[in-house]
DNA sequence: TAGATTGTTAATCGATTAACAATC
DNA sequence: TAGATTGTTAATCGATTAACAATC
């Protein structure tokens, strides 16, 4: 692993920190200490300080971290300079819910197209997002420079869809289908496996919640 | 940690194994080797063998694992003997999508009630699930023995809802709201943070997918 | 038998925390 | 200054894998 090795976990934490910091800023708070941010994020203060190191942002012993500057530093780390375009594939219940959730919230990471194989849905604009037939994906992906896709199709359709997407320019998938996708090495897949997650919750509701490391 | 310490990760893997094994069984496959299951689950063969130890199930060098017996062993580990009841709180787009997704699929873990604060929705049956006003949660939770809840309310409502649920008998939460919930120590929370996940995917789509340990 | 796979331990790996001199 | 917090290293922790005798 190179010196600049960035783990998946730190990226997740940075994304969370950024949201928490933005909310603080809206409340008029301007500085924050590592232990405050740690409490909000559910991690240890040492973890926060280490993450700040990774971001390359320095605080001061007296004022802690300046929130606005810190957000900028996280932006530099997480955000693409040119912006990224997201597509949602599968406009069933879940796909539409996610379209509503993500629809045009951030300029830097915006949902710009939806796809389905139901002819009824095609051509319509749902939550401000234009809907195409799946077969049009290669063309639209090229036009709109789609690099990231959310898969919300039924389980049996997920692998063929993933194949189609990765043959276009897609390099990242957020997969809600209860299937492990086979993709090329250079494609990143994050599985949102709701069935597995619910079973985990049910298990620990019964067996008792395990102590987590970060929570002293 | 006691000798019987069971981590969150192994529970997630067992849940995944079980689904994969069920699918194999439907295809008429009766036995499976550790390396086969490992490939399907995206983990190493050694990991699978260690997990089988944790489950207490023994295979044989010649036939590997007998799928039907293995599923039974996983059932014994993951499932409650008396069944568990799930509620969905927040019947917006996402809540309804999840209701449709989980609605009455498994007898052992069934969604038995939904809650919202919109008077329009109350009294209706959506996807076979009865909908109540949130204020009725304590009563209905007691009647239907609800131990697990899925939170799909807007961010600002999530903490008050979590407070209400944990004051009833709920011991496990699957939280879709982009908020870290404060809950008593004995309540387990699994966060499904879609915004964080999407940002992770966007980052690694750009930076290149990291090598994962399990994937040789 | 011969050979692939198993159960199981020891070694490895990576992430997290504890600790503390430096800092403002 | 006095005191709380920072950046940073070393120690700890837990999870994963490598390895191999035992097995069928």
JSON list of C-alpha atoms in Angstrom, two decimals, chain A residues 44 52 60 112 124 132 143 148 177 187 201 211-212:
[
{"chain": "A", "resi": 44, "resn": "UNK", "atom": "CA", "xyz": [-13.02, 8.44, 18.83]},
{"chain": "A", "resi": 52, "resn": "UNK", "atom": "CA", "xyz": [-7.66, 15.39, 9.70]},
{"chain": "A", "resi": 60, "resn": "UNK", "atom": "CA", "xyz": [-4.88, 24.75, 16.39]},
{"chain": "A", "resi": 112, "resn": "UNK", "atom": "CA", "xyz": [-28.80, 13.18, -14.66]},
{"chain": "A", "resi": 124, "resn": "UNK", "atom": "CA", "xyz": [-41.34, 10.89, -18.78]},
{"chain": "A", "resi": 132, "resn": "UNK", "atom": "CA", "xyz": [-34.78, 6.32, -21.00]},
{"chain": "A", "resi": 143, "resn": "UNK", "atom": "CA", "xyz": [-23.42, 12.05, -24.00]},
{"chain": "A", "resi": 148, "resn": "UNK", "atom": "CA", "xyz": [-21.57, 6.30, -11.48]},
{"chain": "A", "resi": 177, "resn": "UNK", "atom": "CA", "xyz": [-30.11, -5.72, -5.80]},
{"chain": "A", "resi": 187, "resn": "UNK", "atom": "CA", "xyz": [-15.00, -1.01, -11.17]},
{"chain": "A", "resi": 201, "resn": "UNK", "atom": "CA", "xyz": [-30.51, -5.79, 13.07]},
{"chain": "A", "resi": 211, "resn": "UNK", "atom": "CA", "xyz": [-19.94, -2.93, 22.07]},
{"chain": "A", "resi": 212, "resn": "UNK", "atom": "CA", "xyz": [-18.39, -0.89, 19.32]}
]
